[in-house]
XYZ file of C-alpha atoms in Angstrom:
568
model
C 24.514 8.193 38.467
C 21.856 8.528 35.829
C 18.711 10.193 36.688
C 15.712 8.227 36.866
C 12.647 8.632 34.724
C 9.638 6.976 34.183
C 9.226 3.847 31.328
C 6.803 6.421 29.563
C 9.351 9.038 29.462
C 11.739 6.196 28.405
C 9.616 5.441 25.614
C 9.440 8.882 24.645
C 13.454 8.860 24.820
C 13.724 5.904 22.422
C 11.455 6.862 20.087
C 13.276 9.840 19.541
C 16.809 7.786 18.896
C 15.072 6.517 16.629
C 14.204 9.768 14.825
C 10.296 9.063 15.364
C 8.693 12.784 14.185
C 4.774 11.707 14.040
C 2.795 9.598 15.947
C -0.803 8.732 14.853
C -2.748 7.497 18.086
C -5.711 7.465 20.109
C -5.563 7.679 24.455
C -6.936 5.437 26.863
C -6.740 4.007 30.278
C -3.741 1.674 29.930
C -2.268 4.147 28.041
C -2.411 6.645 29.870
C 0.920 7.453 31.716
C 2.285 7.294 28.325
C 0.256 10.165 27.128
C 0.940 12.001 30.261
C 4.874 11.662 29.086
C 3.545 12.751 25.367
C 2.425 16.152 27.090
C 6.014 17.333 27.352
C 7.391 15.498 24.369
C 5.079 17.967 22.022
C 5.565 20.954 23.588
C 8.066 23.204 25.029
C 11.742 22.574 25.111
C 11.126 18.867 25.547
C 9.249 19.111 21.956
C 9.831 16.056 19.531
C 6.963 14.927 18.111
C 3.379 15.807 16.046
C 0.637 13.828 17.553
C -2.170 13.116 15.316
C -5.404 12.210 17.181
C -7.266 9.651 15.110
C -10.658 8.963 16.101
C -10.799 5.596 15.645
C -7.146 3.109 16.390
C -8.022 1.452 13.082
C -7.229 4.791 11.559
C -4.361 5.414 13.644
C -3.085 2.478 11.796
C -3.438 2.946 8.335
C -2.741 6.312 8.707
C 1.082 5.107 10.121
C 0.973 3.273 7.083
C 0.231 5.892 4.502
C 2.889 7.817 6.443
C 5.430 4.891 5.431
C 4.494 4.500 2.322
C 5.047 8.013 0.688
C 7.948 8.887 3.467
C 9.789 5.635 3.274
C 9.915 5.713 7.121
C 8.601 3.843 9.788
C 5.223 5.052 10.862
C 3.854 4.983 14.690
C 0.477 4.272 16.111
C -0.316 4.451 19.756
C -3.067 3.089 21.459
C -4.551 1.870 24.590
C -5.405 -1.899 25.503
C -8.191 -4.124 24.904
C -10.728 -2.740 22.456
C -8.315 -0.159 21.522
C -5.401 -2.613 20.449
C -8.010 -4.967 18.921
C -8.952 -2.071 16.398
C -5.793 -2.151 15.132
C -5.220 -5.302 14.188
C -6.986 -4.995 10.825
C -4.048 -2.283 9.603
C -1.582 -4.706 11.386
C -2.335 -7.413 8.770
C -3.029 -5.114 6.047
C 0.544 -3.933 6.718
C 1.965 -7.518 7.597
C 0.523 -8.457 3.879
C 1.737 -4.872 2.009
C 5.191 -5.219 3.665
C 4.528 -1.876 4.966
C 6.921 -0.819 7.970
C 5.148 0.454 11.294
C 5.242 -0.057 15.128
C 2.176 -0.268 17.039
C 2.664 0.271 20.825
C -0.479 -0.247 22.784
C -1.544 -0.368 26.545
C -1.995 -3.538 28.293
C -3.130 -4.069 32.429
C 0.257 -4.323 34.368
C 1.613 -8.003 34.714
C 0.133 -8.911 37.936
C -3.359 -8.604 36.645
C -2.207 -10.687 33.862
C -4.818 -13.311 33.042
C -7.024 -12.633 35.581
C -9.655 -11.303 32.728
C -8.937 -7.905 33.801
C -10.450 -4.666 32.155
C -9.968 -3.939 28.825
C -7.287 -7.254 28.979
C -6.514 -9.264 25.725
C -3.494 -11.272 24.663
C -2.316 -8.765 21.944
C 0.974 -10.517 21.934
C -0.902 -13.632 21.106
C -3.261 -12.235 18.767
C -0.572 -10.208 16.503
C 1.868 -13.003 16.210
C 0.868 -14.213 13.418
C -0.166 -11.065 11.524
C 2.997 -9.075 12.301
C 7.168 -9.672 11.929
C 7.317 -9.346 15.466
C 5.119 -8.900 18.651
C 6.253 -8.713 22.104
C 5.356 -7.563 26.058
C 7.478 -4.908 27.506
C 7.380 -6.492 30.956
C 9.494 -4.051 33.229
C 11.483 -0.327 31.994
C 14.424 -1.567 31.607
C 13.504 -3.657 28.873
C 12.427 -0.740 27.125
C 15.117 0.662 25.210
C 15.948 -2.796 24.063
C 12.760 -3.545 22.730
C 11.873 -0.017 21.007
C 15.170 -0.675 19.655
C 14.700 -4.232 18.103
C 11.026 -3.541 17.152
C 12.157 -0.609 14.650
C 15.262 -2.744 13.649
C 13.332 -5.504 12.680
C 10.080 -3.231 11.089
C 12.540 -1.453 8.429
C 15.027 -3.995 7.648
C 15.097 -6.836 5.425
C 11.141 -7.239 4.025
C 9.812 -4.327 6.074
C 6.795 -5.375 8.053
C 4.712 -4.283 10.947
C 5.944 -4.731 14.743
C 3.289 -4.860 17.812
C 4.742 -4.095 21.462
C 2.357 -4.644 24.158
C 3.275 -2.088 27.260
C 1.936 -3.190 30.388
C 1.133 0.149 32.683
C 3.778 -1.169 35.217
C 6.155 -0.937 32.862
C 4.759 2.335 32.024
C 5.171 3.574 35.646
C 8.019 2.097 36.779
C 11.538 3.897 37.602
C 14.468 3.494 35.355
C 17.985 4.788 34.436
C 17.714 5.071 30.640
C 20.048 4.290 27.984
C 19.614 4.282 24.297
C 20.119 1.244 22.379
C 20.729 0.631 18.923
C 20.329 -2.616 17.738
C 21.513 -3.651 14.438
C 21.921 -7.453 14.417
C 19.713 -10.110 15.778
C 21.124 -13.559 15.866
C 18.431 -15.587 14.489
C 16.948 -12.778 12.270
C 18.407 -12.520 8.568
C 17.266 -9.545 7.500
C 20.246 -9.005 3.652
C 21.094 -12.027 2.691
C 24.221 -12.482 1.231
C 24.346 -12.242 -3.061
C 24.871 -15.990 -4.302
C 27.347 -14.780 -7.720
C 26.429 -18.170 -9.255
C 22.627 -17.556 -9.385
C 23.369 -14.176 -10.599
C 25.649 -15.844 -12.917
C 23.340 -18.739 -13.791
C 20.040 -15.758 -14.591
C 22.353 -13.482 -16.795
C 22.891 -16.746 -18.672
C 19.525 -17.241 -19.054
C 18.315 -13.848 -20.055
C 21.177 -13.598 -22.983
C 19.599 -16.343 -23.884
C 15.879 -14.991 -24.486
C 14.459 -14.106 -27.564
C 11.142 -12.937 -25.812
C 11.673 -11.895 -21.797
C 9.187 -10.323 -19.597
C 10.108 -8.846 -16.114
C 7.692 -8.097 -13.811
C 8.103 -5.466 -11.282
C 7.297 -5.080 -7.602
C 6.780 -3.156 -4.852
C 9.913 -4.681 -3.351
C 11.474 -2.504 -5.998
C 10.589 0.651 -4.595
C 10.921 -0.839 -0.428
C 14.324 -1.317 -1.732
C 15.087 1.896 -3.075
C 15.618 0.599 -6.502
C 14.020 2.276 -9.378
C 17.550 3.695 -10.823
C 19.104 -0.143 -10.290
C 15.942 -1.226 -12.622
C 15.550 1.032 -14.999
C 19.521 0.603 -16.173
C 18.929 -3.500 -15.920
C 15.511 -3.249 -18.153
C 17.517 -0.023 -20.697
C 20.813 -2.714 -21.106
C 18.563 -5.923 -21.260
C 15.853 -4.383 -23.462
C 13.161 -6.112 -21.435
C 9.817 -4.922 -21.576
C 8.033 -4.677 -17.915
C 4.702 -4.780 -16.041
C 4.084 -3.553 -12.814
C 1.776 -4.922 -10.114
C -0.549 -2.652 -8.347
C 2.167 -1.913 -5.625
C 4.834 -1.443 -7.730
C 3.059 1.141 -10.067
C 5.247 3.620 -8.858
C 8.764 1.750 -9.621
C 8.661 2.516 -13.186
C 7.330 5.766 -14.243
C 4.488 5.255 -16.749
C 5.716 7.026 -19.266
C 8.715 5.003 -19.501
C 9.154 3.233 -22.831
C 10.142 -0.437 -21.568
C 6.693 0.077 -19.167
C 3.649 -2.430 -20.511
C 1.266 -1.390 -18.376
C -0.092 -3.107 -14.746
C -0.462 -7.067 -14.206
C -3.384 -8.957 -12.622
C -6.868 -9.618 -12.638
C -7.491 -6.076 -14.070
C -4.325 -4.928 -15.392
C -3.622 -4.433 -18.910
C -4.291 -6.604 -21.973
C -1.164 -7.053 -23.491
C 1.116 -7.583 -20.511
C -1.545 -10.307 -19.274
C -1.604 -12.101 -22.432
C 2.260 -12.291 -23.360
C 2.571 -13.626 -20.212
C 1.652 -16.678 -21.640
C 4.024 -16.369 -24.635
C 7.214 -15.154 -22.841
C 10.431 -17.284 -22.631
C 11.766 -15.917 -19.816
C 10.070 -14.043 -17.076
C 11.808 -12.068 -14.487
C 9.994 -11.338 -11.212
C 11.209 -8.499 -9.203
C 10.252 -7.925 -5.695
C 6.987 -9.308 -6.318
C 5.493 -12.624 -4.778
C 3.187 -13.902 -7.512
C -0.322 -12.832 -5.689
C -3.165 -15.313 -7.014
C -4.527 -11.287 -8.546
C -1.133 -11.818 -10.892
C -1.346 -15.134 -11.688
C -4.879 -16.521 -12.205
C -5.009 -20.374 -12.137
C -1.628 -21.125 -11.561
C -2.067 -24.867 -13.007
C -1.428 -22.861 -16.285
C 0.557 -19.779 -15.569
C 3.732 -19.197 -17.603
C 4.270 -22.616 -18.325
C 6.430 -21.957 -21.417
C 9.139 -20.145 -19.416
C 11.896 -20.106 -17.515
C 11.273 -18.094 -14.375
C 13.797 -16.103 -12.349
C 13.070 -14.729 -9.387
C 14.436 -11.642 -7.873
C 13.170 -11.400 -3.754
C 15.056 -10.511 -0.720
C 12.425 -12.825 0.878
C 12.975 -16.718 0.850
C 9.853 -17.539 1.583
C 8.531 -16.656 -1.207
C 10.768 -18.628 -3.542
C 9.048 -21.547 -4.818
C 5.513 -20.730 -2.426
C 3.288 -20.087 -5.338
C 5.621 -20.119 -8.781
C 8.733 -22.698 -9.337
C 11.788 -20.334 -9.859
C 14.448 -21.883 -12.300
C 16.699 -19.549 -10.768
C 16.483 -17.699 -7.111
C 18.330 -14.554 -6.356
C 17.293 -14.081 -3.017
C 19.155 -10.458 -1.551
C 18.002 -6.919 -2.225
C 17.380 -5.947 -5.130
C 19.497 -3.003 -4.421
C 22.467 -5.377 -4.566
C 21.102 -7.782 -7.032
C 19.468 -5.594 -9.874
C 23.456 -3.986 -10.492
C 24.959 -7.767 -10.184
C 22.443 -8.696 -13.277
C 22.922 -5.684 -15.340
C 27.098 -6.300 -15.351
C 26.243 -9.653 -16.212
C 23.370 -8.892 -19.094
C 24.439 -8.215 -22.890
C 23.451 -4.956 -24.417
C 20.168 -6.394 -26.040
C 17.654 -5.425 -28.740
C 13.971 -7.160 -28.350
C 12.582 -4.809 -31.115
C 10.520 -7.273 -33.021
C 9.421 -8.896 -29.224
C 8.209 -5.679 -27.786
C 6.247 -4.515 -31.129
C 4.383 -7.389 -30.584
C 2.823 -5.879 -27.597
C 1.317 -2.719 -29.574
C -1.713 -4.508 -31.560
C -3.014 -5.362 -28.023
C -2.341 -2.288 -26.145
C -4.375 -1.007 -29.261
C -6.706 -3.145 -29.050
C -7.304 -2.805 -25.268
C -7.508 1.537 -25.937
C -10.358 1.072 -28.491
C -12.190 -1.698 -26.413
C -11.832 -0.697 -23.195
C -9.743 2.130 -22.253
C -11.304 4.952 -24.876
C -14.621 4.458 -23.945
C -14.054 4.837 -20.033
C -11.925 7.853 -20.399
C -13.856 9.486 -23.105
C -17.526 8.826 -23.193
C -19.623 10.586 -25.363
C -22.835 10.807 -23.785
C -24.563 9.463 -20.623
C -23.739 9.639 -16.821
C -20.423 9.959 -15.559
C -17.878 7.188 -15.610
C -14.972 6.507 -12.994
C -12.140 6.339 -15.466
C -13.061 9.583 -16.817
C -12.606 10.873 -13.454
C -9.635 9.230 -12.604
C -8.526 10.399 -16.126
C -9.216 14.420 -15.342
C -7.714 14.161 -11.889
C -4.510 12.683 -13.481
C -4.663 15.227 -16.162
C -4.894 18.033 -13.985
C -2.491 17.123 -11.225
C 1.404 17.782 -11.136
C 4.034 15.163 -11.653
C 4.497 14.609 -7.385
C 1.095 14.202 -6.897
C 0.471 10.941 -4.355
C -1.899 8.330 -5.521
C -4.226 6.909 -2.455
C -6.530 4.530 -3.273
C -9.300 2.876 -1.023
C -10.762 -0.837 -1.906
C -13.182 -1.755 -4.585
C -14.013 -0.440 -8.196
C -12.480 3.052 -7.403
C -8.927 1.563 -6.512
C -8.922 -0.324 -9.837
C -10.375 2.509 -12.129
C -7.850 4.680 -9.721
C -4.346 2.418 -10.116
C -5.293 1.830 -13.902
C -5.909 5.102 -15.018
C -3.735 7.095 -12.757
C -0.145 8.416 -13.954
C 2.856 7.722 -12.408
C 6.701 10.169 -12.943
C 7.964 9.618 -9.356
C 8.921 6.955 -7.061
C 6.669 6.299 -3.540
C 3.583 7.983 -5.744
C 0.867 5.220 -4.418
C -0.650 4.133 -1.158
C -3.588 1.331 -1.568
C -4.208 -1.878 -0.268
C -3.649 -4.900 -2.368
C -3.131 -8.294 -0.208
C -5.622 -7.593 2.377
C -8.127 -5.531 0.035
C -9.037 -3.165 3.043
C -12.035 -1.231 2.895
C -11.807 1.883 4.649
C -8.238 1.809 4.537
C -8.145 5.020 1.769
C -9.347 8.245 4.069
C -6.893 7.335 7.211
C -3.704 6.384 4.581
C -4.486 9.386 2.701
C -4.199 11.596 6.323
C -1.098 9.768 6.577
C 0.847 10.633 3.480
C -0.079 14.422 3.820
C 2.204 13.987 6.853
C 4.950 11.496 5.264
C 5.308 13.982 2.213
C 4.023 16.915 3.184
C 5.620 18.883 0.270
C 3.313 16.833 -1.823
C -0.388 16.697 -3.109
C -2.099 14.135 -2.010
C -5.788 12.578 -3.927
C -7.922 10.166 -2.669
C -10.111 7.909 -4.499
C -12.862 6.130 -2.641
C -16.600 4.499 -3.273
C -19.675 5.652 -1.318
C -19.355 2.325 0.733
C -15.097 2.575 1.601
C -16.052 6.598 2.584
C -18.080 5.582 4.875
C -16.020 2.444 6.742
C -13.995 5.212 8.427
C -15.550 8.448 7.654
C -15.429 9.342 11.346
C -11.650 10.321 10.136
C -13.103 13.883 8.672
C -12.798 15.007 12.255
C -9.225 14.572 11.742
C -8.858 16.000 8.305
C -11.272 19.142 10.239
C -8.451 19.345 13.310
C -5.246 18.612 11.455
C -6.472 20.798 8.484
C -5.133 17.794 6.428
C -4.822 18.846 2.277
C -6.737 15.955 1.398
C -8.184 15.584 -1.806
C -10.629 13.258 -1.357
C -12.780 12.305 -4.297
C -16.547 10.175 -3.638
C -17.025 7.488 -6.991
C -21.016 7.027 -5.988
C -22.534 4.651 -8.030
C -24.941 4.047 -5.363
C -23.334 0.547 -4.786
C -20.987 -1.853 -3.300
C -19.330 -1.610 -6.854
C -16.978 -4.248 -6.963
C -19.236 -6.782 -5.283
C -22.218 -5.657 -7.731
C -19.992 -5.927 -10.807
C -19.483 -9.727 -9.394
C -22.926 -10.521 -8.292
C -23.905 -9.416 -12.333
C -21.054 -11.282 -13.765
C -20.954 -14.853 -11.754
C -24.158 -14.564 -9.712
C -26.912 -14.159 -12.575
C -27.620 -10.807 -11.293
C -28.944 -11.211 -7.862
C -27.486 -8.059 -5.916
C -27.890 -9.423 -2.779
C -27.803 -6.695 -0.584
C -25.419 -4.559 -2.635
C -27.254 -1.080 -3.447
C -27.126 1.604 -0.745
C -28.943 4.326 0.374
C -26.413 6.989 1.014
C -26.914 9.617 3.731
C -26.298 13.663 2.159
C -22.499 14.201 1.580
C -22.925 17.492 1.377
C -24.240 18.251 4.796
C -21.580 15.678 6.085
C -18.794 18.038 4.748
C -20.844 21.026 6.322
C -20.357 19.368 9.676
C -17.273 19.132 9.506
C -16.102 22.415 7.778
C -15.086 21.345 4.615
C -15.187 22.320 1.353
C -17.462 20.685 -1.296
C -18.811 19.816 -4.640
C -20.915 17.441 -6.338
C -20.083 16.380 -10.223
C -23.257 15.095 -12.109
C -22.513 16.725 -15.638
C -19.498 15.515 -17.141
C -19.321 19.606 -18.479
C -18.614 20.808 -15.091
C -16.154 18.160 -13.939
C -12.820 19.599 -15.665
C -13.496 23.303 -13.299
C -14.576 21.467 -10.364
C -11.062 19.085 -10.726
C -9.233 22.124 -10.554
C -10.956 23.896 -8.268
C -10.221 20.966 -5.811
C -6.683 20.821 -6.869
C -5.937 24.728 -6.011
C -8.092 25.154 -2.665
C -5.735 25.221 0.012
C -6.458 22.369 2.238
C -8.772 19.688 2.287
C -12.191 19.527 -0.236
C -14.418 16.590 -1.062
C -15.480 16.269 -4.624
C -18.742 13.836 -5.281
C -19.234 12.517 -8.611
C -22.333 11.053 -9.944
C -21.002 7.886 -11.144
C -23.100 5.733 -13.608
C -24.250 2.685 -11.208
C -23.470 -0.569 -13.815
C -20.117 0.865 -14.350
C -18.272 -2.221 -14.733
C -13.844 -2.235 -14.305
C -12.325 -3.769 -17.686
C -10.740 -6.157 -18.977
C -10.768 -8.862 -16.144
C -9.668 -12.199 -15.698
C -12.147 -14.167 -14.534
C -11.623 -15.757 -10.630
C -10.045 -19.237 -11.251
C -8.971 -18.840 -15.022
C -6.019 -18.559 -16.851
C -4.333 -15.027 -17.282
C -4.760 -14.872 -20.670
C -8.424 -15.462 -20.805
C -8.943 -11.874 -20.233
C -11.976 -10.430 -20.981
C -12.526 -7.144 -22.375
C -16.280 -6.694 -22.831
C -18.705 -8.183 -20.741
């Protein structure tokens, strides 16, 4: 006979068949026995896991997903019930949105104080349903290896996505003989769906065809471990590509078929010949309104093929002439057999007068300025400069991830954690904690405003415990920056509660034992770069950033994507 143990040493036994290594989390009541069971499970012989305290479960979050991202694993966050699981839901949607794979476990009351509005009781099941792939209540032990089982099937598979199990503390307590599962197929639950040949078929046609295709490239490009599949489609096909904020990282940006980023403040040319394509091939992407502008307009001229393993997103926001709906993994190498050897010469030297344009206009000044305060893509610029070819991108919300994802440079695949759906603030500091332990072997910067810092700056006590190499470089314009840029453009310049009076980051890194440095001369900022960039561990660089310093060129909200702007 098997040996009983408790569910929380079950737990601890099925994360590990699932070859769970770090676990981001934060203890509580409800939680409790659990944690008890984590005592032995990261020490001694028993040893299996890092735990990271967080100090905040919104952090222990988006640190699982930074983890993810970069590591290409799912990431773990453990919490308690009530207030505890509440916190999390923001990185639960951010994920749910970012098709970013993680499994939140969190305490609940056992099941006979179910709905009796006991402490620290909420219906996480209920809440998380529709902000997650899956939620569900581990009722009793002997569900557990099941569900531990199914929740990390269905979080990596298919369109990875976030999974929320609720643990009552029975459960947590209660005896049982333990067996590992592995579940790999769930009835209802397609997560590969099978190649169609004929809409392969039916797109190469259509692509031989072109005399002017466009593919645009997603982040489901690099979730499906796909960047070799694309880059021999786009070298036989001769197809020049943009990349959305995501999917930066799918095509390296030195690559010559690479046209720069899409969306509301991507790059000119790509933006423009949208509107001039004949074909356009989307790629793991799902044609965010930030892509398209007003889609009344968008791409009207062509015919549209659409690469997703999703359904769903077929047809939602953009009419696909043709669907391939699988992995890309499969159907990138179907297409390329298919495709003619191509040359789109003339096509893609159209592109250079506006990429030209946009470096005198736009990009030039921001990277180069001759005189005045500092500007964020001149930061940006000497970061990416000055960092090695593996360096990890993480981004938080606002003016600095848009300076940050335009200006950054990008050799290697899983090279950028930021959030685009959800557009969480605070999200940067906690992801960036978690991609220092996805890719250890890797450096990782952070770029955040003064108002994102401060959303979770708690999280320093982390980087301070954990010694976590964080780069993490301050854009302080003073400013809600983003929100500013908007209130000046659309709002006739009422900043309505937008400046802010920021507290000393320099004593705030004293606290906490970190090194520091503030940037206000543009002279000093190439030795302070690089004396951030070789200190062992974690530093905090603060730059002085010019306060109107406005992101460029942008669509305007509600317009078409070619009526880009790239002066204010």
């Amino acid at each position: 006979m098997t040996e009983k143990i408790t569910g929380s040493e079950a737990l601890m036994l099925a994360l590990k068949a699932e070859g769970v290594k770090t676990i981001f989390g934060y203890p509580g009541g409800s939680i409790m026995p659990v944690y008890d069971a984590l005592y032995d499970y990261t020490r001694g012989k028993k040893q299996a896991f890092q735990h990271i305290l967080v100090r905040h479960e919104q952090a222990a979050v988006h640190a699982a997903e930074g983890y993810a991202r970069v590591s290409g694993q799912v990431g773990v966050s453990l919490v308690t019930s009530g207030p505890g699981a509440t916190n999390t839901l923001t990185g639960v949607a951010d994920a749910m949105l970012d098709s970013t794979p993680i499994v939140v476990i969190a305490g609940q009351v056992p099941i006979g104080a179910l709905g009796t509005d006991a402490f620290q009781e909420v219906d996480l099941v209920g809440v998380a349903q529709p902000i997650s792939k899956w939620s569900y209540q581990i009722r009793h032990a002997e569900d557990i290896a099941w569900a531990v089982s199914r929740a990390f099937y269905i979080a990596r598979s298919g369109r990875p996505g976030p999974v929320v199990l609720d643990f009552p503390k029975n459960a947590q307590t209660e005896l049982v003989e333990f067996q590992p599962e592995h579940v790999n197929f769930i009835r209802s639950y397609v997560a590969y769906p099978t190649l169609d040949q004929e809409a392969v078929r039916q797109a190469a046609e259509i692509i031989n065809g072109a005399k002017r295709p466009l593919a645009l490239v997603g982040q489901g490009v690099e979730l499906g471990h796909a960047q070799q599949e694309l880059k021999d489609f786009l070298e036989k096909a001769d197809i020049p590509a943009g990349r959305t904020m995501l999917g930066l990282s799918a095509l390296p940006s030195n690559h010559p078929l690479n046209v720069g980023m899409l969306g509301m403040h991507g790059n000119y040319a790509v933006n423009l010949k949208e509107q001039e394509c004949d074909v356009l091939i989307a790629i793991g992407m799902r044609f965010s309104d930030r892509v398209t502008g007003n889609l009344n307009t968008y791409a009207r001229q062509a015919k549209v093929i659409h690469l997703d393993i999703d359904k769903s997103e077929i047809d939602k926001n953009v009419k696909a002439t043709v669907a391939v709906v699988a992995d890309c993994k499969v159907s990138l190498p179907a297409l390329t057999e298919l495709v003619h050897q191509a040359d789109h010469h003339e096509w893609r030297e159209s592109f250079l007068p506006l990429n030209e344009k946009e470096r005198e206009k736009v990009i030039e000044p921001a990277i180069h300025p001759k005189d005045g305060p500092l500007l964020m893509g001149e930061v940006v610029n000497a970061v990416a400069e000055a960092s090695d070819a593996n360096t990890v991108l993480v981004t938080d919300v606002g003016q600095n991830q848009l300076f940050a994802t335009r200006y950054f440079k990008y050799e290697h695949s899983r090279s950028i954690c930021t959030s685009g759906g959800l557009g969480t603030m605070g999200y940067g500091m906690p992801a960036a904690i978690g991609a220092t332990f996805g890719a250890p072997e890797r450096t990782v910067v952070c770029f955040m405003g003064d108002g994102g810092f401060q959303m979770n700056l708690q999280e320093l006590g982390t980087i301070m415990e954990q010694q976590s190499p964080v780069k993490l470089i301050i854009l302080n314009n003073n400013y809600l920056g983003n929100v500013r840029q908007w209130q000046d453009m659309f709002w006739n310049r009422r900043k309505s509660f937008t400046r802010m009076l920021n507290p000393s980051y320099e004593l705030i890194a004293q606290g906490y034992g970190i090194p520091y440095q503030l940037v206000i001369d543009r002279n000093d900022l190439s030795a302070a770069v690089n004396k951030m960039l070789t200190t062992k561990g974690p530093f905090i660089l603060e730059c002085a950033i010019l306060e109107d310093d406005d992101v460029l060129p942008m669509t305007p909200p509600g317009k078409n994507v070619d009526d880009m702007m790239l002066e204010m």
